Amino acid sequence: MMRHVSAPQRRFTQVSNDIIRHADLSSDAVRLLVWLLSLADTSGVSFSDVARRAGIKNGAFQRAKAQLKEAGYAHEWRRQGADGRWVTTQLVASVPLSAEEARAVWDGQEVSGSPSTGEPAVGEPGCRVVGGHPRDKTVSNTSLPPAPPEPKPQPQPQPQPQAEPWPEPEPEAEELPPPPPPPGPRPTPPACLPEQLIEHGALILASVSHREPRLRLTGREVKELAPLAADWLLRGVKAPQLREELSVGLPERIHHAAALVRNRLLRKLPEAPPISAPPPPRERAQPKNMTMRECRGDHTQGFLFHPVDDEPWCRDCRRERALAAAEAARGAAVRGGAAVRAALRGT
C-alpha cells in the first residue's frame, strides 16, 4: 500500500492514534469524540448537540456515549441547582481519565502522570504527550506530518501548541427527567378517537411499563395516557416505533415515570399527515325505467318503451298507424278516381 499525506496548514485537530485505533470504541464513538475535541468553544454545547451536528442518530448516540464513558473519555455529573432542578454537567478528555481524575480536573486541580504509563491521567499543557509536530523526520506509520525544512542554516525549535482550557460544560437538557406535573388542569387528550386505537395505545404503554422497570405505570396512569398514545397511532406511527420513542435515552434515575411518559408523548408528537381534499361526489346512475314512457297505443296491458324524440307511441304502434294511414289514403284515392270516371260517363 502506498500512502500520501499532506500536512494541513490550518483547521486541523491533533488526535492520538490510541483514539483512532481504540478496539472498544465504535466508529460513531470515535466520530463523536473527535468532533468534541475539535470544537474551539464548547460553551452552551452538549454531547447530544454535537452528535446531532455529526449526523449520529439517537440510538447510536446513546451507545457511543456509553462507550466513551466506559473508556474514560467522557464524564457526567448530576447536581441539584438552587432552584431545586437537577442538571447534568459534562466533561470530555483527549486521554482516558478515572472518575477521581475527572473530578480533579473539573475542580481545577493538577493531575500528574502520563497517559502512556500507569493509570490513565492527563497532564498540564506543557507535559502533554499528544500534540505538536515531531522534530525528527518521521519514517514510521504515523498520522503526524514531518516538520517542514527551515531555510535558515540553524533550525529553530517548533513551538508547542497551547492547549485550550476546558470550558465549563453546559447542562444537557435532553437527559433531564421532567419534574412532576404541577397541580392544575392536565393536558386534554385528543377528542373523537376510536375506542380501538385507545385500547391499542393502552396495550403499548403496558408493554413498555413491563419491559422497562424505570417506566413502571399503574393501571390508572395507563388509562389516562392511553388517548395520547392513540393520537400517535392515528398519525401513522407503528407500535415498535412508539415503544422506542418512549424507552430510548432514559436517565439513570426517574422520579416520576408517568410525568416522563406524558412529556415525551406530548413533546415528540409527530405532525399530522396532510389531509387530502375529498374526491368529488360521483353522479348516481339513474334507473333505466326513469327514461321510459308508457305507450298510448292499444295494448292488453301497459307497455313501456324508450322514446327517441318525444313520440307517445312505441315502434310497433307507429308502424301500424303509418300502415293504416297509407291504406286510408289509398282507399280515398280509389274512391276519388271512381267518382271522376262516373262523372265523365254521365257527360
Short mmCIF file of C-alpha atoms in Angstrom, two decimals:
data_model
loop_
_atom_site.label_atom_id
_atom_site.label_comp_id
_atom_site.label_asym_id
_atom_site.label_seq_id
_atom_site.Cartn_x
_atom_site.Cartn_y
_atom_site.Cartn_z
CA MET A 1 0.00 0.00 0.00
CA MET A 2 1.26 3.47 -0.84
CA ARG A 3 0.40 6.38 1.44
CA HIS A 4 0.38 10.07 0.54
CA VAL A 5 -0.07 12.51 3.45
CA SER A 6 -0.14 16.30 3.22
CA ALA A 7 0.29 18.29 6.40
CA PRO A 8 -2.69 20.64 6.89
CA GLN A 9 -1.81 24.29 7.31
CA ARG A 10 -4.97 25.28 9.20
CA ARG A 11 -8.29 23.95 10.50
CA PHE A 12 -6.95 20.65 11.85
CA THR A 13 -7.10 18.77 15.13
CA GLN A 14 -4.35 16.58 16.58
CA VAL A 15 -5.84 13.26 17.65
CA SER A 16 -3.97 10.40 19.27
CA ASN A 17 -3.72 7.09 17.43
CA ASP A 18 -4.99 5.47 20.63
CA ILE A 19 -8.36 7.09 19.94
CA ILE A 20 -8.48 6.27 16.24
CA ARG A 21 -7.44 2.63 16.78
CA HIS A 22 -9.29 2.02 20.04
CA ALA A 23 -10.64 -1.52 19.98
CA ASP A 24 -13.61 -0.83 22.30
CA LEU A 25 -14.88 2.31 20.55
CA SER A 26 -17.25 2.11 17.61
CA SER A 27 -16.99 4.39 14.60
CA ASP A 28 -19.79 6.57 16.00
CA ALA A 29 -17.97 6.87 19.34
CA VAL A 30 -14.69 7.87 17.64
CA ARG A 31 -16.55 10.35 15.41
CA LEU A 32 -18.32 11.91 18.40
CA LEU A 33 -15.07 12.18 20.41
CA VAL A 34 -13.16 13.76 17.51
CA TRP A 35 -15.98 16.26 16.98
CA LEU A 36 -15.95 17.20 20.67
CA LEU A 37 -12.16 17.62 20.72
CA SER A 38 -12.21 19.73 17.53
CA LEU A 39 -14.50 22.40 18.98
CA ALA A 40 -12.75 25.63 19.88
CA ASP A 41 -15.61 26.82 22.09
CA THR A 42 -17.92 24.36 23.82
CA SER A 43 -19.91 26.90 25.80
CA GLY A 44 -23.57 26.01 25.61
CA VAL A 45 -22.83 22.80 23.68
CA SER A 46 -23.81 19.35 24.93
CA PHE A 47 -22.96 15.85 23.76
CA SER A 48 -26.34 15.49 22.08
CA ASP A 49 -25.94 18.78 20.18
CA VAL A 50 -22.58 17.66 18.76
CA ALA A 51 -23.99 14.23 17.88
CA ARG A 52 -26.84 15.89 16.01
CA ARG A 53 -24.38 18.05 14.06
CA ALA A 54 -22.23 14.98 13.31
CA GLY A 55 -25.22 13.11 11.88
CA ILE A 56 -25.37 10.47 14.63
CA LYS A 57 -28.87 9.18 15.36
CA ASN A 58 -30.34 8.98 18.84
CA GLY A 59 -29.84 5.26 19.42
CA ALA A 60 -26.28 5.27 18.05
CA PHE A 61 -25.54 8.38 20.13
CA GLN A 62 -26.59 6.68 23.36
CA ARG A 63 -24.36 3.67 22.61
CA ALA A 64 -21.42 5.87 21.60
CA LYS A 65 -21.71 7.98 24.76
CA ALA A 66 -21.84 4.87 26.93
CA GLN A 67 -18.66 3.56 25.26
CA LEU A 68 -16.86 6.88 25.79
CA LYS A 69 -17.90 6.97 29.45
CA GLU A 70 -16.75 3.39 29.98
CA ALA A 71 -13.39 4.13 28.29
CA GLY A 72 -12.87 7.25 30.43
CA TYR A 73 -13.05 9.86 27.65
CA ALA A 74 -16.42 11.29 28.73
CA HIS A 75 -17.75 12.01 32.22
CA GLU A 76 -21.08 13.30 33.54
CA TRP A 77 -22.25 14.55 36.93
CA ARG A 78 -25.75 15.36 38.06
CA ARG A 79 -26.30 18.05 40.63
CA GLN A 80 -29.25 19.92 42.03
CA GLY A 81 -29.34 23.65 41.41
CA ALA A 82 -30.50 26.40 43.69
CA ASP A 83 -34.00 26.23 42.21
CA GLY A 84 -34.28 22.53 43.05
CA ARG A 85 -33.99 21.29 39.47
CA TRP A 86 -31.46 18.62 38.53
CA VAL A 87 -28.94 19.45 35.81
CA THR A 88 -26.20 17.43 34.12
CA THR A 89 -22.65 18.72 33.61
CA GLN A 90 -20.30 17.05 31.14
CA LEU A 91 -16.54 16.74 30.61
CA VAL A 92 -14.65 15.33 27.61
CA ALA A 93 -10.94 14.49 27.64
CA SER A 94 -8.40 13.57 24.97
CA VAL A 95 -6.98 10.83 27.22
CA PRO A 96 -8.76 8.34 29.48
CA LEU A 97 -9.48 9.66 32.98
CA SER A 98 -10.75 7.86 36.04
CA ALA A 99 -13.67 9.29 37.98
CA GLU A 100 -11.34 10.79 40.61
CA GLU A 101 -9.06 12.34 37.98
CA ALA A 102 -12.01 13.77 36.06
CA ARG A 103 -13.39 15.28 39.28
CA ALA A 104 -9.96 16.79 39.99
CA VAL A 105 -9.84 18.32 36.50
CA TRP A 106 -13.34 19.69 36.99
CA ASP A 107 -12.32 21.21 40.34
CA GLY A 108 -9.27 22.86 38.72
CA GLN A 109 -6.62 20.67 40.39
CA GLU A 110 -3.45 19.45 38.68
CA VAL A 111 -3.38 15.80 37.69
CA SER A 112 0.08 14.25 37.38
CA GLY A 113 1.12 11.30 35.26
CA SER A 114 1.20 10.42 31.60
CA PRO A 115 -1.49 8.65 29.61
CA SER A 116 1.11 6.14 28.42
CA THR A 117 2.28 5.00 31.87
CA GLY A 118 0.35 3.69 34.84
CA GLU A 119 -3.28 4.56 35.23
CA PRO A 120 -4.74 6.90 32.56
CA ALA A 121 -4.23 10.52 33.52
CA VAL A 122 -3.97 13.96 31.99
CA GLY A 123 -1.17 16.46 32.47
CA GLU A 124 -0.67 20.19 32.11
CA PRO A 125 -0.48 21.64 28.58
CA GLY A 126 3.33 21.68 28.65
CA CYS A 127 3.54 18.00 29.54
CA ARG A 128 1.06 16.62 27.03
CA VAL A 129 2.25 13.53 25.20
CA VAL A 130 -0.27 14.02 22.38
CA GLY A 131 0.25 17.18 20.33
CA GLY A 132 2.93 19.06 18.42
CA HIS A 133 4.88 18.15 15.29
CA PRO A 134 7.83 15.71 15.65
CA ARG A 135 11.24 17.39 15.43
CA ASP A 136 12.92 14.48 13.61
CA LYS A 137 11.92 13.09 10.25
CA THR A 138 9.13 10.59 10.66
CA VAL A 139 9.60 7.24 8.96
CA SER A 140 7.14 5.07 10.88
CA ASN A 141 3.44 4.61 10.20
CA THR A 142 2.04 7.67 11.95
CA SER A 143 -0.50 10.26 11.03
CA LEU A 144 1.65 13.16 12.32
CA PRO A 145 3.28 15.11 9.44
CA PRO A 146 7.08 15.67 9.46
CA ALA A 147 8.45 19.08 10.37
CA PRO A 148 8.91 21.31 7.29
CA PRO A 149 12.54 22.14 6.40
CA GLU A 150 13.79 25.51 7.62
CA PRO A 151 15.51 27.83 5.12
CA LYS A 152 17.86 29.14 7.83
CA PRO A 153 21.12 27.27 8.49
CA GLN A 154 20.24 26.84 12.15
CA PRO A 155 16.81 25.21 12.60
CA GLN A 156 14.56 26.78 15.15
CA PRO A 157 12.58 24.52 17.52
CA GLN A 158 8.93 24.14 16.76
CA PRO A 159 6.71 25.86 19.35
CA GLN A 160 4.47 23.53 21.23
CA PRO A 161 0.74 24.16 20.63
CA GLN A 162 -1.04 25.70 23.53
CA ALA A 163 -3.87 23.63 24.89
CA GLU A 164 -7.16 25.42 25.16
CA PRO A 165 -8.67 25.48 28.65
CA TRP A 166 -11.62 23.19 29.17
CA PRO A 167 -14.76 25.32 29.24
CA GLU A 168 -17.40 24.71 31.79
CA PRO A 169 -19.87 22.20 30.32
CA GLU A 170 -23.41 23.30 29.97
CA PRO A 171 -26.24 21.17 31.33
CA GLU A 172 -27.71 18.82 28.77
CA ALA A 173 -31.42 19.38 28.75
CA GLU A 174 -32.17 16.18 26.84
CA GLU A 175 -31.11 13.90 29.69
CA LEU A 176 -33.00 15.71 32.43
CA PRO A 177 -36.06 13.93 33.81
CA PRO A 178 -39.14 16.14 33.68
CA PRO A 179 -40.35 17.45 37.05
CA PRO A 180 -43.62 16.13 38.47
CA PRO A 181 -46.65 17.83 36.93
CA PRO A 182 -47.82 20.85 38.96
CA PRO A 183 -51.33 20.82 40.34
CA GLY A 184 -53.82 22.15 37.87
CA PRO A 185 -55.65 21.11 34.72
CA ARG A 186 -53.93 18.26 32.92
CA PRO A 187 -53.43 18.19 29.12
CA THR A 188 -56.67 17.44 27.41
CA PRO A 189 -56.40 14.22 25.38
CA PRO A 190 -57.48 14.38 21.75
CA ALA A 191 -61.19 14.01 21.28
CA CYS A 192 -63.09 11.77 18.87
CA LEU A 193 -60.56 8.94 18.95
CA PRO A 194 -61.73 5.41 18.10
CA GLU A 195 -62.01 3.13 21.10
CA GLN A 196 -59.95 0.50 19.28
CA LEU A 197 -56.99 2.90 18.98
CA ILE A 198 -57.25 3.86 22.66
CA GLU A 199 -57.18 0.19 23.67
CA HIS A 200 -54.18 -0.39 21.39
CA GLY A 201 -52.37 2.59 22.93
CA ALA A 202 -53.05 1.24 26.43
CA LEU A 203 -51.56 -2.13 25.45
CA ILE A 204 -48.41 -0.42 24.11
CA LEU A 205 -47.97 1.58 27.33
CA ALA A 206 -48.48 -1.55 29.40
CA SER A 207 -45.82 -3.40 27.37
CA VAL A 208 -43.35 -0.51 27.82
CA SER A 209 -44.05 -0.49 31.57
CA HIS A 210 -43.48 -4.24 31.72
CA ARG A 211 -40.20 -4.21 29.76
CA GLU A 212 -38.61 -1.10 31.33
CA PRO A 213 -38.51 -1.12 35.17
CA ARG A 214 -37.85 2.63 35.26
CA LEU A 215 -41.17 3.31 33.50
CA ARG A 216 -43.49 1.45 35.84
CA LEU A 217 -47.06 2.75 35.36
CA THR A 218 -50.16 1.99 37.36
CA GLY A 219 -53.39 0.94 35.72
CA ARG A 220 -54.89 4.39 36.31
CA GLU A 221 -51.87 6.10 34.71
CA VAL A 222 -52.04 3.78 31.70
CA LYS A 223 -55.74 4.63 31.28
CA GLU A 224 -55.02 8.38 31.47
CA LEU A 225 -52.13 8.24 28.98
CA ALA A 226 -53.81 5.85 26.52
CA PRO A 227 -55.55 8.65 24.48
CA LEU A 228 -52.18 10.39 24.00
CA ALA A 229 -50.64 7.16 22.72
CA ALA A 230 -53.68 6.61 20.49
CA ASP A 231 -53.04 10.00 18.89
CA TRP A 232 -49.60 8.72 17.80
CA LEU A 233 -51.22 5.67 16.22
CA LEU A 234 -53.76 7.90 14.49
CA ARG A 235 -50.87 9.81 12.87
CA GLY A 236 -49.45 6.63 11.33
CA VAL A 237 -46.79 5.71 13.93
CA LYS A 238 -46.27 1.97 14.37
CA ALA A 239 -46.21 0.26 17.76
CA PRO A 240 -42.43 -0.61 17.72
CA GLN A 241 -41.54 2.98 16.85
CA LEU A 242 -43.71 4.31 19.69
CA ARG A 243 -42.07 1.91 22.18
CA GLU A 244 -38.63 3.06 21.07
CA GLU A 245 -39.51 6.76 21.41
CA LEU A 246 -40.70 6.17 24.98
CA SER A 247 -37.86 3.95 26.20
CA VAL A 248 -34.68 5.12 24.44
CA GLY A 249 -32.28 7.59 26.10
CA LEU A 250 -33.73 7.37 29.60
CA PRO A 251 -31.85 8.94 32.53
CA GLU A 252 -30.39 6.61 35.13
CA ARG A 253 -32.88 7.71 37.78
CA ILE A 254 -36.50 8.63 37.10
CA HIS A 255 -38.53 10.28 39.85
CA HIS A 256 -41.93 10.28 38.14
CA ALA A 257 -42.42 7.75 35.34
CA ALA A 258 -45.91 8.91 34.33
CA ALA A 259 -44.73 12.53 34.02
CA LEU A 260 -41.80 11.50 31.81
CA VAL A 261 -44.05 9.39 29.55
CA ARG A 262 -46.60 12.21 29.29
CA ASN A 263 -43.84 14.69 28.49
CA ARG A 264 -42.48 12.52 25.69
CA LEU A 265 -45.92 11.78 24.25
CA LEU A 266 -46.69 15.50 24.03
CA ARG A 267 -43.23 16.87 23.15
CA LYS A 268 -42.31 14.30 20.48
CA LEU A 269 -45.77 14.06 18.92
CA PRO A 270 -45.25 13.88 15.13
CA GLU A 271 -47.07 16.22 12.81
CA ALA A 272 -50.38 15.08 11.45
CA PRO A 273 -50.28 13.89 7.83
CA PRO A 274 -51.72 16.37 5.31
CA ILE A 275 -55.43 15.94 4.72
CA SER A 276 -56.18 15.49 1.04
CA ALA A 277 -59.30 17.00 -0.48
CA PRO A 278 -62.20 14.55 -0.67
CA PRO A 279 -62.95 13.31 -4.19
CA PRO A 280 -65.93 14.91 -5.92
CA PRO A 281 -69.17 13.02 -5.40
CA ARG A 282 -69.98 10.61 -8.17
CA GLU A 283 -73.19 11.13 -10.03
CA ARG A 284 -75.65 8.42 -9.27
CA ALA A 285 -76.74 6.50 -12.34
CA GLN A 286 -80.43 6.90 -12.96
CA PRO A 287 -82.53 3.75 -13.29
CA LYS A 288 -83.34 2.72 -16.81
CA ASN A 289 -87.08 3.00 -16.24
CA MET A 290 -86.69 6.71 -15.42
CA THR A 291 -86.31 7.47 -19.17
CA MET A 292 -89.08 5.10 -20.30
CA ARG A 293 -92.64 6.09 -21.24
CA GLU A 294 -95.90 4.18 -21.42
CA CYS A 295 -97.26 3.73 -24.92
CA ARG A 296 -100.68 5.25 -25.71
CA GLY A 297 -101.49 2.55 -28.22
CA ASP A 298 -103.92 -0.31 -27.83
CA HIS A 299 -102.15 -2.93 -25.71
CA THR A 300 -103.52 -5.67 -23.49
CA GLN A 301 -101.53 -4.17 -20.57
CA GLY A 302 -99.33 -1.12 -20.13
CA PHE A 303 -96.23 -1.20 -22.33
CA LEU A 304 -93.08 0.85 -21.55
CA PHE A 305 -90.63 1.96 -24.25
CA HIS A 306 -87.66 4.36 -24.70
CA PRO A 307 -88.83 7.34 -26.79
CA VAL A 308 -86.43 8.55 -29.48
CA ASP A 309 -87.73 12.11 -29.57
CA ASP A 310 -90.99 12.89 -27.86
CA GLU A 311 -93.31 10.39 -29.52
CA PRO A 312 -96.12 8.93 -27.38
CA TRP A 313 -96.33 5.59 -29.28
CA CYS A 314 -93.99 2.66 -29.38
CA ARG A 315 -92.32 1.43 -32.56
CA ASP A 316 -94.96 -1.20 -33.36
CA CYS A 317 -97.82 1.23 -32.81
CA ARG A 318 -96.13 3.82 -35.02
CA ARG A 319 -95.74 1.22 -37.81
CA GLU A 320 -99.39 0.19 -37.52
CA ARG A 321 -100.55 3.81 -37.57
CA ALA A 322 -98.38 4.51 -40.63
CA LEU A 323 -99.79 1.46 -42.47
CA ALA A 324 -103.36 2.44 -41.54
CA ALA A 325 -102.79 6.00 -42.75
CA ALA A 326 -101.34 4.73 -46.04
CA GLU A 327 -104.28 2.32 -46.50
CA ALA A 328 -106.78 5.12 -45.84
CA ALA A 329 -105.04 7.38 -48.35
CA ARG A 330 -105.07 4.66 -50.97
CA GLY A 331 -108.80 3.97 -50.37
CA ALA A 332 -109.54 7.68 -50.68
CA ALA A 333 -107.62 7.82 -53.94
CA VAL A 334 -109.56 4.82 -55.33
CA ARG A 335 -112.86 6.36 -54.37
CA GLY A 336 -111.90 9.70 -55.88
CA GLY A 337 -110.89 8.05 -59.16
CA ALA A 338 -114.19 6.13 -59.34
CA ALA A 339 -116.13 9.33 -58.79
CA VAL A 340 -114.21 11.08 -61.56
CA ARG A 341 -114.82 8.24 -64.02
CA ALA A 342 -118.56 8.18 -63.17
CA ALA A 343 -118.79 11.88 -63.79
CA LEU A 344 -117.12 11.56 -67.15
CA ARG A 345 -119.50 8.84 -68.27
CA GLY A 346 -122.54 10.91 -67.39
CA THR A 347 -121.38 13.73 -69.56
#
